[in-house]
Coordinates of C-alpha atoms in Angstrom, one line a residue:
Chain A
M133 CA 18.6 128.4 157.2
S134 CA 20.1 125.1 156.5
A135 CA 18.5 121.8 157.1
V136 CA 21.6 120.5 158.8
E137 CA 21.6 123.2 161.5
A138 CA 22.4 121.5 164.8
P139 CA 19.6 121.5 167.4
V140 CA 20.1 124.5 169.6
P141 CA 20.4 123.7 173.2
V142 CA 17.5 124.9 175.2
A143 CA 18.2 128.1 177.1
G144 CA 16.7 129.5 180.3
G145 CA 15.1 126.4 181.8
V146 CA 12.1 126.3 179.5
A147 CA 12.8 122.6 178.7
I148 CA 10.2 120.1 179.6
P149 CA 12.1 117.2 181.0
A150 CA 10.1 114.6 179.1
Q151 CA 11.0 116.3 175.8
P152 CA 14.7 117.0 175.9
E153 CA 15.0 117.7 172.1
R154 CA 12.6 120.7 172.0
S155 CA 14.3 123.0 169.5
E156 CA 13.9 126.7 169.4
G157 CA 10.7 128.1 168.1
A158 CA 10.2 130.7 165.4
F159 CA 9.9 133.5 168.0
R160 CA 13.1 132.8 169.9
Q161 CA 15.0 132.4 166.7
M162 CA 13.7 135.7 165.4
A163 CA 14.7 137.4 168.7
R164 CA 18.1 135.9 168.6
R165 CA 18.7 137.3 165.1
F166 CA 17.1 140.6 166.0
V167 CA 19.5 141.4 168.8
K168 CA 22.5 140.9 166.5
H169 CA 21.3 144.0 164.6
K170 CA 22.8 146.8 166.7
M171 CA 20.8 149.7 165.2
A172 CA 17.6 147.7 165.5
V173 CA 18.2 147.2 169.2
V174 CA 18.8 150.9 169.7
G175 CA 15.7 151.6 167.8
F176 CA 13.8 149.2 169.9
V177 CA 15.0 150.7 173.1
V178 CA 14.1 154.2 171.9
T179 CA 10.7 153.1 170.8
S180 CA 10.1 151.4 174.1
L181 CA 11.2 154.6 175.9
L182 CA 8.8 156.7 173.9
I183 CA 5.9 154.3 174.8
L184 CA 6.9 154.5 178.4
I185 CA 7.0 158.3 178.2
A186 CA 3.6 158.3 176.7
I187 CA 2.1 156.1 179.4
F188 CA 3.8 158.0 182.3
A189 CA 3.5 161.5 180.9
P190 CA 1.6 162.9 183.9
W191 CA 4.4 161.8 186.2
L192 CA 7.3 162.8 184.0
S193 CA 6.0 166.2 183.0
P194 CA 7.3 169.1 185.1
H195 CA 4.3 171.2 184.4
S196 CA 0.8 170.9 183.0
P197 CA 0.9 171.2 179.2
Y198 CA -2.0 173.6 179.2
A199 CA -1.0 175.8 182.1
V200 CA -0.3 179.3 180.8
T201 CA 2.5 181.1 182.6
A202 CA 3.4 184.7 182.6
E203 CA 6.5 184.1 180.5
F204 CA 5.8 184.1 176.8
S205 CA 8.4 182.7 174.4
A206 CA 10.9 182.5 177.2
A207 CA 14.3 180.9 176.5
P208 CA 15.2 177.7 178.3
S209 CA 15.7 178.2 182.0
A210 CA 15.9 176.2 185.2
S211 CA 12.1 176.2 185.7
H212 CA 11.3 175.7 182.0
W213 CA 14.1 173.4 180.6
L214 CA 13.0 173.9 177.0
G215 CA 11.5 177.3 177.5
T216 CA 7.9 178.4 176.9
D217 CA 5.9 178.8 173.8
Q218 CA 4.2 181.9 172.4
V219 CA 1.2 181.5 174.7
G220 CA 3.5 180.8 177.7
R221 CA 3.1 177.1 178.1
D222 CA 6.0 174.8 179.0
V223 CA 7.5 173.3 175.9
L224 CA 8.9 170.3 177.6
A225 CA 5.5 169.4 179.1
R226 CA 3.9 169.8 175.7
L227 CA 6.6 167.7 174.1
I228 CA 6.0 164.9 176.6
Y229 CA 2.3 165.0 176.3
A230 CA 2.6 165.1 172.5
T231 CA 4.3 161.7 172.7
R232 CA 0.9 160.3 173.7
V233 CA -0.6 161.6 170.5
A234 CA 2.2 160.2 168.4
V235 CA 2.0 156.8 170.0
I236 CA -1.8 156.6 169.8
V237 CA -1.9 157.7 166.2
G238 CA 1.0 155.5 165.2
F239 CA 0.0 152.3 166.9
G240 CA -3.7 152.8 166.7
T241 CA -3.7 153.4 163.0
V242 CA -1.5 150.5 162.4
A243 CA -3.6 148.2 164.6
I244 CA -6.7 149.0 162.7
Y245 CA -5.5 148.9 159.2
V246 CA -3.2 145.9 159.5
T247 CA -5.9 143.8 161.1
F248 CA -8.4 144.9 158.4
G249 CA -6.0 144.7 155.5
T250 CA -4.7 141.3 156.6
V251 CA -8.2 139.7 156.8
V252 CA -9.2 141.3 153.5
G253 CA -6.1 140.1 151.8
L254 CA -6.3 136.6 153.2
L255 CA -9.9 136.1 152.2
S256 CA -9.4 137.7 148.8
A257 CA -6.5 135.4 148.0
Y258 CA -7.9 132.3 149.5
L259 CA -11.4 132.6 148.1
G260 CA -10.2 133.9 144.7
G261 CA -12.6 134.3 141.9
W262 CA -15.0 137.2 141.8
V263 CA -14.4 138.1 145.5
D264 CA -10.7 138.6 144.7
M265 CA -11.5 140.6 141.7
I266 CA -13.9 143.0 143.5
V267 CA -11.5 143.4 146.5
M268 CA -8.6 144.2 144.2
R269 CA -10.5 146.8 142.2
V270 CA -11.5 148.4 145.5
T271 CA -7.9 148.6 146.6
D272 CA -7.0 150.0 143.2
M273 CA -9.6 152.8 143.7
F274 CA -8.2 153.6 147.1
M275 CA -4.6 153.7 145.9
A276 CA -5.5 155.9 143.0
F277 CA -7.1 158.5 145.2
P278 CA -5.2 161.7 146.0
Y279 CA -5.5 160.7 149.6
M280 CA -4.0 163.8 151.3
M281 CA -6.8 165.9 149.7
V282 CA -9.5 163.4 150.8
I283 CA -8.1 163.3 154.3
L284 CA -8.2 167.1 154.5
V285 CA -11.8 167.1 153.3
V286 CA -12.9 164.2 155.6
V287 CA -11.2 165.8 158.6
S288 CA -12.8 169.2 158.0
V289 CA -16.2 167.6 157.6
L290 CA -16.0 165.2 160.6
G291 CA -13.9 167.5 162.8
P292 CA -10.2 167.0 163.6
T293 CA -10.4 164.7 166.6
L294 CA -7.8 162.1 167.4
G295 CA -10.3 159.4 166.5
T296 CA -11.1 160.8 163.1
L297 CA -7.4 161.1 162.4
V298 CA -6.7 157.5 163.2
L299 CA -9.6 156.2 161.2
V300 CA -8.9 158.4 158.2
L301 CA -5.2 157.4 158.1
A302 CA -6.2 153.7 158.5
L303 CA -8.8 154.1 155.7
F304 CA -6.1 154.9 153.2
S305 CA -3.4 152.5 154.5
W306 CA -5.1 149.2 154.4
P307 CA -5.1 148.6 150.7
S308 CA -1.3 148.3 150.5
I309 CA -1.2 145.6 153.3
A310 CA -4.2 143.8 151.8
R311 CA -2.3 143.5 148.5
L312 CA 0.9 142.4 150.3
V313 CA -1.0 139.7 152.2
R314 CA -2.9 138.6 149.1
G315 CA 0.4 138.2 147.2
S316 CA 2.0 136.0 149.8
V317 CA -1.2 134.0 150.4
L318 CA -1.5 133.3 146.7
T319 CA 2.0 131.8 146.9
L320 CA 1.3 129.9 150.1
K321 CA -1.9 128.4 149.1
Q322 CA -0.1 126.5 146.4
M323 CA 2.3 125.0 148.9
D324 CA 1.9 121.3 149.4
Y325 CA 1.3 121.6 153.2
V326 CA -1.8 123.6 152.4
K327 CA -2.9 120.9 150.0
A328 CA -2.1 118.3 152.6
G329 CA -4.3 120.2 155.1
I330 CA -7.2 120.0 152.6
A331 CA -6.5 116.3 152.0
L332 CA -6.4 115.7 155.8
G333 CA -9.9 117.2 156.0
L334 CA -9.0 120.3 158.0
S335 CA -11.6 123.1 158.0
T336 CA -11.0 126.2 155.9
P337 CA -10.7 128.6 158.8
R338 CA -8.1 126.3 160.3
I339 CA -6.1 126.1 157.1
V340 CA -6.3 129.9 156.6
F341 CA -5.4 130.9 160.2
R342 CA -3.2 128.0 161.4
H343 CA -1.3 127.1 158.2
I344 CA -1.4 130.1 155.9
L345 CA -1.4 133.2 158.2
P346 CA 1.6 132.2 160.4
N347 CA 3.7 131.8 157.3
A348 CA 2.6 135.1 155.8
L349 CA 3.2 137.0 159.1
A350 CA 6.8 138.1 158.5
P351 CA 6.2 140.7 155.8
I352 CA 3.0 141.9 157.6
I353 CA 5.0 142.6 160.8
V354 CA 7.7 144.5 158.9
N355 CA 5.2 146.5 156.9
A356 CA 3.3 147.3 160.1
T357 CA 6.4 148.6 161.8
F358 CA 7.2 151.0 159.0
G359 CA 3.5 151.9 159.0
V360 CA 3.8 153.2 162.6
A361 CA 6.5 155.6 161.4
A362 CA 4.5 156.6 158.4
A363 CA 1.3 157.3 160.5
I364 CA 3.3 159.4 162.9
M365 CA 4.7 161.4 160.0
A366 CA 1.3 161.8 158.5
E367 CA -0.2 163.0 161.8
S368 CA 2.6 165.5 162.2
G369 CA 2.1 166.8 158.7
L370 CA -1.7 167.2 159.2
S371 CA -1.2 168.8 162.5
F372 CA 1.3 171.2 161.0
L373 CA -1.2 172.2 158.4
G374 CA -3.8 172.7 161.2
M375 CA -5.9 169.8 160.0
G376 CA -4.7 167.3 162.6
V377 CA -4.6 167.5 166.4
Q378 CA -6.0 170.8 167.5
P379 CA -4.5 173.1 170.1
P380 CA -4.5 173.3 173.0
T381 CA -3.8 169.5 172.7
A382 CA -0.1 169.2 172.0
S383 CA 1.2 167.3 169.1
W384 CA 4.7 167.5 167.6
G385 CA 3.2 168.6 164.3
N386 CA 1.2 171.5 165.7
M387 CA 4.1 172.6 167.9
L388 CA 6.0 173.0 164.7
T389 CA 3.4 175.3 163.3
D390 CA 5.0 178.1 165.4
A391 CA 8.1 177.8 163.2
Q392 CA 6.2 179.1 160.2
S393 CA 7.5 182.6 161.0
I394 CA 11.0 183.6 160.2
S395 CA 11.7 185.3 163.4
V396 CA 10.8 182.1 165.4
M397 CA 13.0 180.1 163.1
T398 CA 16.0 182.3 163.7
D399 CA 15.5 183.6 167.3
Q400 CA 13.6 181.0 169.2
P401 CA 14.9 177.6 168.2
W402 CA 13.6 176.0 171.4
L403 CA 10.1 176.3 169.9
W404 CA 10.7 174.1 166.9
L405 CA 13.9 172.2 167.4
P406 CA 12.6 169.8 170.1
P407 CA 9.5 168.6 168.3
G408 CA 11.4 168.4 165.1
I409 CA 14.0 166.2 166.7
M410 CA 11.4 164.1 168.4
I411 CA 9.7 163.4 165.0
L412 CA 13.1 162.6 163.5
V413 CA 14.3 160.3 166.3
T414 CA 10.9 158.5 166.6
V415 CA 10.6 157.8 162.9
L416 CA 14.3 156.8 162.6
A417 CA 14.0 154.5 165.7
I418 CA 10.9 152.8 164.4
N419 CA 12.4 152.3 160.9
F420 CA 15.5 150.8 162.4
V421 CA 13.3 148.3 164.3
G422 CA 11.6 147.6 160.9
D423 CA 14.9 147.0 159.3
G424 CA 16.0 144.7 162.1
L425 CA 12.7 142.7 161.9
R426 CA 13.0 142.4 158.2
D427 CA 16.4 140.8 158.5
A428 CA 15.4 138.7 161.4
L429 CA 12.3 137.4 159.7
D430 CA 13.9 136.7 156.4
P431 CA 13.7 133.0 155.9
K432 CA 16.6 133.0 153.4
Q433 CA 19.2 133.9 156.0
Chain B
M120 CA 8.5 90.0 145.3
T121 CA 5.1 89.4 146.7
T122 CA 2.2 90.3 144.5
A123 CA -1.0 91.1 146.3
E124 CA -3.4 88.7 144.7
R125 CA -6.8 89.9 143.9
S126 CA -9.9 87.9 143.3
P127 CA -11.6 88.9 140.1
A128 CA -14.9 89.1 141.9
A129 CA -13.7 91.6 144.5
E130 CA -15.2 95.0 144.5
P131 CA -12.6 97.6 143.7
L132 CA -11.7 99.9 146.6
L133 CA -11.6 102.8 144.3
R134 CA -13.3 103.1 141.0
I135 CA -12.9 106.0 138.6
E136 CA -15.2 106.1 135.7
G137 CA -14.8 108.5 132.8
L138 CA -12.9 111.0 134.9
K139 CA -12.2 114.3 133.1
T140 CA -10.4 117.2 134.7
Y141 CA -10.1 120.2 132.5
Y142 CA -8.5 123.5 133.3
P143 CA -10.2 126.4 131.5
I144 CA -8.0 128.8 129.5
K145 CA -9.2 132.3 130.2
R146 CA -8.5 135.3 128.0
G147 CA -9.3 138.9 127.9
L148 CA -10.9 141.5 130.2
L149 CA -14.0 139.4 130.9
S150 CA -12.1 136.2 131.4
R151 CA -13.9 134.4 128.7
T152 CA -13.1 130.7 128.5
V153 CA -11.5 130.1 125.1
G154 CA -10.6 126.5 125.6
N155 CA -9.6 123.8 128.0
V156 CA -6.4 122.1 129.0
K157 CA -7.5 118.5 129.1
A158 CA -5.2 117.3 131.8
V159 CA -7.2 114.2 132.4
D160 CA -9.5 113.2 129.6
D161 CA -11.9 110.3 130.1
I162 CA -10.1 107.9 132.3
T163 CA -11.5 104.7 133.8
L164 CA -9.5 102.8 136.4
D165 CA -10.1 100.3 139.2
L166 CA -8.0 100.0 142.3
Y167 CA -8.3 96.9 144.4
Q168 CA -7.7 96.5 148.1
G169 CA -4.1 95.9 148.9
E170 CA -2.6 96.5 145.5
T171 CA -0.3 99.2 144.1
L172 CA -1.2 100.7 140.8
G173 CA 1.7 102.5 139.3
L174 CA 0.8 105.4 137.1
V175 CA 3.6 106.5 134.8
G176 CA 4.0 109.0 132.0
E177 CA 5.9 112.1 131.0
S178 CA 5.6 115.4 132.7
G179 CA 2.3 117.0 131.9
C180 CA 0.5 113.8 131.0
G181 CA -2.0 114.3 133.7
K182 CA -0.9 111.6 136.2
S183 CA -0.7 114.0 139.1
T184 CA -4.0 115.5 138.2
I185 CA -5.6 112.1 138.6
G186 CA -4.2 111.8 142.1
R187 CA -5.3 115.3 143.0
S188 CA -8.8 114.7 141.5
I189 CA -9.2 111.6 143.6
V190 CA -8.5 113.3 146.9
R191 CA -10.4 116.3 145.5
L192 CA -7.6 118.8 145.5
E193 CA -8.9 119.5 142.0
N194 CA -12.5 119.4 141.1
P195 CA -13.2 116.9 138.3
T196 CA -15.0 118.3 135.3
D197 CA -16.9 115.1 134.6
G198 CA -16.9 111.4 135.5
R199 CA -17.6 109.5 138.7
I200 CA -15.5 108.4 141.6
W201 CA -16.5 105.5 143.9
F202 CA -14.5 104.9 147.0
D203 CA -15.1 102.1 149.4
G204 CA -18.5 101.4 147.9
E205 CA -19.7 105.0 148.0
D206 CA -20.1 107.5 145.2
I207 CA -18.1 110.5 146.4
T208 CA -18.1 112.5 143.2
D209 CA -20.7 115.1 144.2
R210 CA -19.8 115.4 147.9
S211 CA -19.3 118.9 149.1
M212 CA -16.0 119.7 150.9
S213 CA -17.6 119.1 154.4
D214 CA -19.3 115.9 153.4
L215 CA -15.9 114.6 152.1
R216 CA -14.3 114.8 155.5
G217 CA -15.2 111.2 156.4
A218 CA -14.0 109.8 153.1
R219 CA -10.8 111.9 153.5
M220 CA -9.8 110.0 156.6
K221 CA -9.7 106.9 154.6
M222 CA -7.9 108.4 151.6
Q223 CA -4.6 110.2 152.1
M224 CA -1.8 111.7 150.0
I225 CA 1.9 111.7 150.1
F226 CA 3.5 114.6 148.2
Q227 CA 6.5 114.9 145.9
D228 CA 8.4 117.7 147.6
P229 CA 9.1 117.0 151.2
Y230 CA 10.3 120.5 151.6
S231 CA 7.0 122.1 150.9
S232 CA 4.6 119.5 152.2
L233 CA 5.3 120.2 155.9
N234 CA 4.2 123.5 157.5
P235 CA 7.6 125.1 158.5
R236 CA 6.1 126.7 161.6
M237 CA 4.8 123.5 163.2
R238 CA 6.7 121.0 165.2
V239 CA 6.6 117.3 164.2
Q240 CA 4.4 116.6 167.2
E241 CA 1.8 119.3 166.2
L242 CA 2.0 118.2 162.5
L243 CA 1.0 114.7 163.5
A244 CA -1.4 115.6 166.3
E245 CA -3.5 118.1 164.3
P246 CA -5.3 115.7 161.9
M247 CA -6.0 113.2 164.7
R248 CA -7.3 115.9 167.0
V249 CA -9.5 117.5 164.3
H250 CA -11.1 114.1 163.4
G251 CA -11.3 113.0 167.0
V252 CA -9.2 109.9 166.4
A253 CA -7.4 110.3 169.6
G254 CA -6.9 112.8 172.4
G255 CA -4.8 113.4 175.5
A256 CA -2.4 110.7 176.5
E257 CA -3.7 108.4 173.8
L258 CA -2.7 111.0 171.3
E259 CA 0.8 111.1 172.5
T260 CA 1.0 107.3 172.4
K261 CA -0.3 107.3 168.8
I262 CA 2.3 109.9 167.8
D263 CA 5.1 107.9 169.2
K264 CA 3.8 104.8 167.4
L265 CA 3.6 106.6 164.1
L266 CA 7.2 107.9 164.5
D267 CA 8.3 104.3 165.3
T268 CA 6.5 103.1 162.3
V269 CA 8.3 105.4 159.9
G270 CA 11.6 105.2 161.7
I271 CA 11.9 108.7 163.2
P272 CA 13.3 108.7 166.7
R273 CA 10.6 109.7 169.2
S274 CA 12.9 112.2 170.8
Y275 CA 12.8 114.3 167.6
K276 CA 9.1 115.2 167.9
Q277 CA 9.7 118.7 169.2
R278 CA 11.7 119.6 166.2
F279 CA 10.7 121.7 163.2
P280 CA 10.7 120.3 159.7
H281 CA 13.8 122.3 158.6
E282 CA 15.9 120.3 161.1
F283 CA 15.3 117.2 159.1
S284 CA 16.8 115.8 155.8
G285 CA 14.6 115.3 152.8
G286 CA 14.2 111.6 153.4
Q287 CA 13.3 112.2 157.1
R288 CA 10.8 114.8 156.0
Q289 CA 9.2 112.4 153.6
R290 CA 8.9 109.9 156.5
I291 CA 7.2 112.5 158.5
G292 CA 4.9 113.1 155.6
I293 CA 4.1 109.4 155.5
A294 CA 3.5 109.3 159.2
R295 CA 1.0 112.2 158.8
A296 CA -0.8 110.4 156.0
L297 CA -1.0 107.3 158.2
S298 CA -2.3 109.2 161.2
L299 CA -5.9 108.8 160.2
N300 CA -5.6 105.1 159.4
P301 CA -6.3 105.4 155.7
K302 CA -7.2 102.6 153.3
L303 CA -5.9 104.3 150.2
I304 CA -2.8 106.5 149.8
V305 CA -2.1 108.5 146.7
C306 CA 1.6 108.7 146.4
D307 CA 2.4 111.6 144.1
E308 CA 6.0 111.0 143.0
P309 CA 7.0 110.4 146.6
V310 CA 10.6 109.6 145.8
S311 CA 11.5 111.8 142.8
A312 CA 12.8 114.6 145.0
L313 CA 15.0 112.4 147.0
D314 CA 18.6 111.2 146.6
V315 CA 18.8 107.8 145.0
S316 CA 20.2 106.2 148.1
I317 CA 17.2 107.5 150.1
Q318 CA 14.7 106.5 147.4
A319 CA 15.1 102.8 148.2
Q320 CA 14.6 103.4 151.9
I321 CA 11.3 105.2 151.3
L322 CA 10.1 102.6 148.8
N323 CA 10.9 99.8 151.2
L324 CA 9.1 101.7 154.0
L325 CA 6.0 102.1 151.8
K326 CA 6.2 98.4 150.9
D327 CA 6.5 97.3 154.5
L328 CA 3.6 99.5 155.5
Q329 CA 1.5 98.1 152.8
K330 CA 2.1 94.6 154.0
E331 CA 1.5 95.5 157.6
L332 CA -1.5 97.7 157.3
G333 CA -3.1 96.3 154.1
L334 CA -2.8 99.7 152.3
T335 CA -3.7 100.3 148.7
Y336 CA -1.5 102.7 146.8
L337 CA -1.9 104.8 143.7
F338 CA 1.8 105.3 143.0
I339 CA 2.4 108.1 140.6
A340 CA 5.9 108.4 139.1
H341 CA 7.6 109.5 135.9
G342 CA 10.4 107.0 136.1
L343 CA 9.9 103.3 135.7
G344 CA 12.5 102.3 138.3
A345 CA 10.4 103.0 141.4
V346 CA 7.2 101.9 139.7
K347 CA 8.7 98.6 138.8
Y348 CA 9.9 98.0 142.3
I349 CA 6.6 98.8 144.1
S350 CA 3.7 98.2 141.8
T351 CA 1.5 95.3 141.2
R352 CA -0.1 96.8 138.2
I353 CA 1.0 99.6 136.0
A354 CA -1.0 102.1 134.0
V355 CA 0.8 104.1 131.3
M356 CA -0.5 107.6 130.5
Y357 CA 0.0 109.8 127.6
L358 CA -1.7 113.2 127.1
G359 CA -4.5 112.7 129.6
K360 CA -5.3 109.2 128.5
V361 CA -4.4 105.8 129.8
V362 CA -2.7 104.1 126.8
E363 CA -1.9 100.8 128.4
I364 CA -2.7 99.0 131.6
G365 CA -1.7 95.6 132.9
T366 CA 0.2 93.7 135.5
K367 CA 3.8 94.8 136.1
E368 CA 5.2 91.6 134.6
E369 CA 3.1 92.0 131.5
I370 CA 3.9 95.6 130.9
F371 CA 7.6 95.0 131.3
A372 CA 7.9 91.8 129.4
N373 CA 5.3 92.4 126.8
P374 CA 4.4 96.0 126.1
R375 CA 1.7 96.4 123.6
H376 CA 1.6 100.1 123.0
P377 CA 4.5 101.8 121.2
Y378 CA 4.6 104.5 123.8
T379 CA 5.1 102.0 126.6
Q380 CA 7.8 100.4 124.5
A381 CA 9.5 103.8 124.1
L382 CA 9.3 104.5 127.8
L383 CA 10.9 101.1 128.6
N384 CA 13.6 101.8 126.1
A385 CA 14.3 105.1 127.7
Y386 CA 14.9 103.4 131.0
P387 CA 18.6 102.7 131.3
V388 CA 19.6 99.1 131.1
P389 CA 22.3 98.3 133.7
D390 CA 23.6 95.2 131.8
P391 CA 25.7 96.4 128.8
R392 CA 25.2 93.1 127.0
K393 CA 21.5 93.6 126.9
R394 CA 21.6 97.1 125.5
G395 CA 21.2 98.1 121.9
Q396 CA 18.5 96.1 120.2
E397 CA 15.5 97.7 118.6
R398 CA 15.0 100.8 120.7
I399 CA 12.2 103.2 120.1
V400 CA 13.4 106.7 120.6
L401 CA 10.7 109.3 120.6
Q402 CA 11.2 112.5 118.6
G403 CA 9.7 115.8 119.3
D404 CA 7.6 117.1 122.2
V405 CA 4.4 116.1 123.7
P406 CA 1.6 118.0 121.9
S407 CA -0.4 120.6 123.8
P408 CA -3.1 119.1 126.0
A409 CA -5.2 122.2 125.2
N410 CA -5.3 121.0 121.6
P411 CA -4.6 117.3 121.4
P412 CA -4.1 115.7 118.0
A413 CA -7.1 114.1 116.4
G414 CA -7.3 110.3 116.2
C415 CA -4.7 108.5 118.3
R416 CA -3.1 111.1 120.5
F417 CA 0.3 109.5 120.1
H418 CA 0.2 109.5 116.3
T419 CA 2.4 112.6 116.0
R420 CA 5.3 110.8 117.6
C421 CA 4.6 107.2 116.9
P422 CA 7.2 105.4 114.8
F423 CA 4.5 103.0 113.5
V424 CA 1.9 105.6 112.6
Q425 CA -0.6 104.7 109.8
A426 CA -3.5 106.5 108.2
K427 CA -6.1 105.1 110.5
C428 CA -4.3 106.4 113.6
K429 CA -4.8 110.0 112.4
E430 CA -8.5 109.6 112.0
R431 CA -9.9 107.3 114.7
E432 CA -9.1 107.3 118.3
P433 CA -8.3 103.8 119.6
I434 CA -10.1 102.6 122.7
L435 CA -8.5 100.8 125.5
R436 CA -9.2 97.1 125.1
G437 CA -7.8 93.7 125.9
G438 CA -9.1 92.7 129.3
D439 CA -6.5 92.5 132.0
H440 CA -3.7 93.7 129.8
A441 CA -5.3 96.5 127.8
A442 CA -3.8 98.9 125.3
A443 CA -5.2 101.7 123.3
C444 CA -3.6 101.1 120.0
H445 CA -5.0 100.2 116.5
F446 CA -1.8 98.2 115.8
P447 CA -0.6 96.8 119.2
L448 CA 2.9 95.5 119.2
A449 CA 3.0 91.7 118.8
A450 CA 4.2 89.6 121.7
L451 CA 7.9 89.1 121.5

């Protein structure tokens, strides 16, 4: 952005009369740029809808996701809009409840690993020296692991609960964000405003969290957004393999397991098409949000 | 031009003695130290209350490192620093906080010296709040006063740094440095990143502030123009050493060290009639500070080099106008 940019008039009555020249803050500026990105807005709406569906699943769902009816593998009808599965449960109900799993895994995993990875990356870069060296070697180790295999082993040892799944996915995701944060902090800590903070006698936590972190936030947010999509994909994959969310709890991944047989693939598309589409739409929507955020947060625009 | 007089008996506000700041050169898997970049190598300087000491030299001669070592953005390898009568060399970061209030820094690049995510108001309020200088309504009054002092309209205080020009940002940087009522300000090339027309404004502001508040400046610059305008005394540095120090008038009228002469000659003369005579033009590059030449460090580029220069290192001598040269230039 250019230094000569005219002060933007205050919108929406947030102006404090005594301070007429209050210019727009980083968040409003980001929001203004984000809404220009059409696909990102669509993605944001879809993601918000998914979260709402997850929250209000009991009210939205026409049936219980666990209730077994007399009709097995029934085609879509008026009472079962998306038909029933091979055990006779309503597919739409299961689809709606599976949104909960996706949202919990997606956002839960990201919340844990982004927080952890950010703190580790910040400290590693700011403290430097042997702390940095040890942390970076640990991240190297994690990144060199064939993690899918390790996840399979851990899940089979600890039992495939939702909590285990979230923790295990987070365990193998934090190193990349720690490295990302470390990189930008290494650059930021050379900035004169950080030096000025030291010369002004500000405390180290203050410099790290008030001066460095806010300026390192943009790539973290973008990475976290893509991380949600990646975690949902990973959960689906694991559930598909039977190592993730266990039936009878519904997850898009374990709903797809049914599609392993050719006859279901060809004759009963209502069993696998809806969860497949849900995964696709969710991941796409979140990635669009990520794209939009990346553009909106790019300081060079 | 007023020259802040100093009584010879006065205690210096800042005294640097034998300051050395080395950067280790690390190689290999185990990060063994294979050598040192001697950015600042054994420097002794006194700064008196109310004066401006200009520190000049080429890029990489260590002048900025001295400034950073004084405010402890770098840790000195050796030597002692006294400030305001106290030895602050061995103070830990937290013990330094008191001294830091009295010793501030103005940075070269006004684009990177202000946190882009903070409004001017927050930028100025933060140090005062942290040090308990002011709070509440008093804080707001102080911020307004600071903005008045540096000539930024009060109504701009809710703006972000990117909404200001380079000169305005530098003014905000100065206001921030003043917020803690310092005695000493290290100015690290405060005008070199600005347009020429803005440079004069900032220099005048610094001069006015000095007169008003009795500030002491360590003014670091690579060009002689700004230094000539603002300094009372000038120290010339070459490869981590002070090669000549004296009053501004002495340095300009009567340089003793060939390097000072060369710097003066490199400074463009506006009057064409005065151009031309006996210029020293330096050849070659500055040797590596990791491996400075033996003897006089300037001997590889000195036009008057003699055998002695390559063997023995000259010491700085000559009282108030001292030069580190075996064969100082004669007075013109």
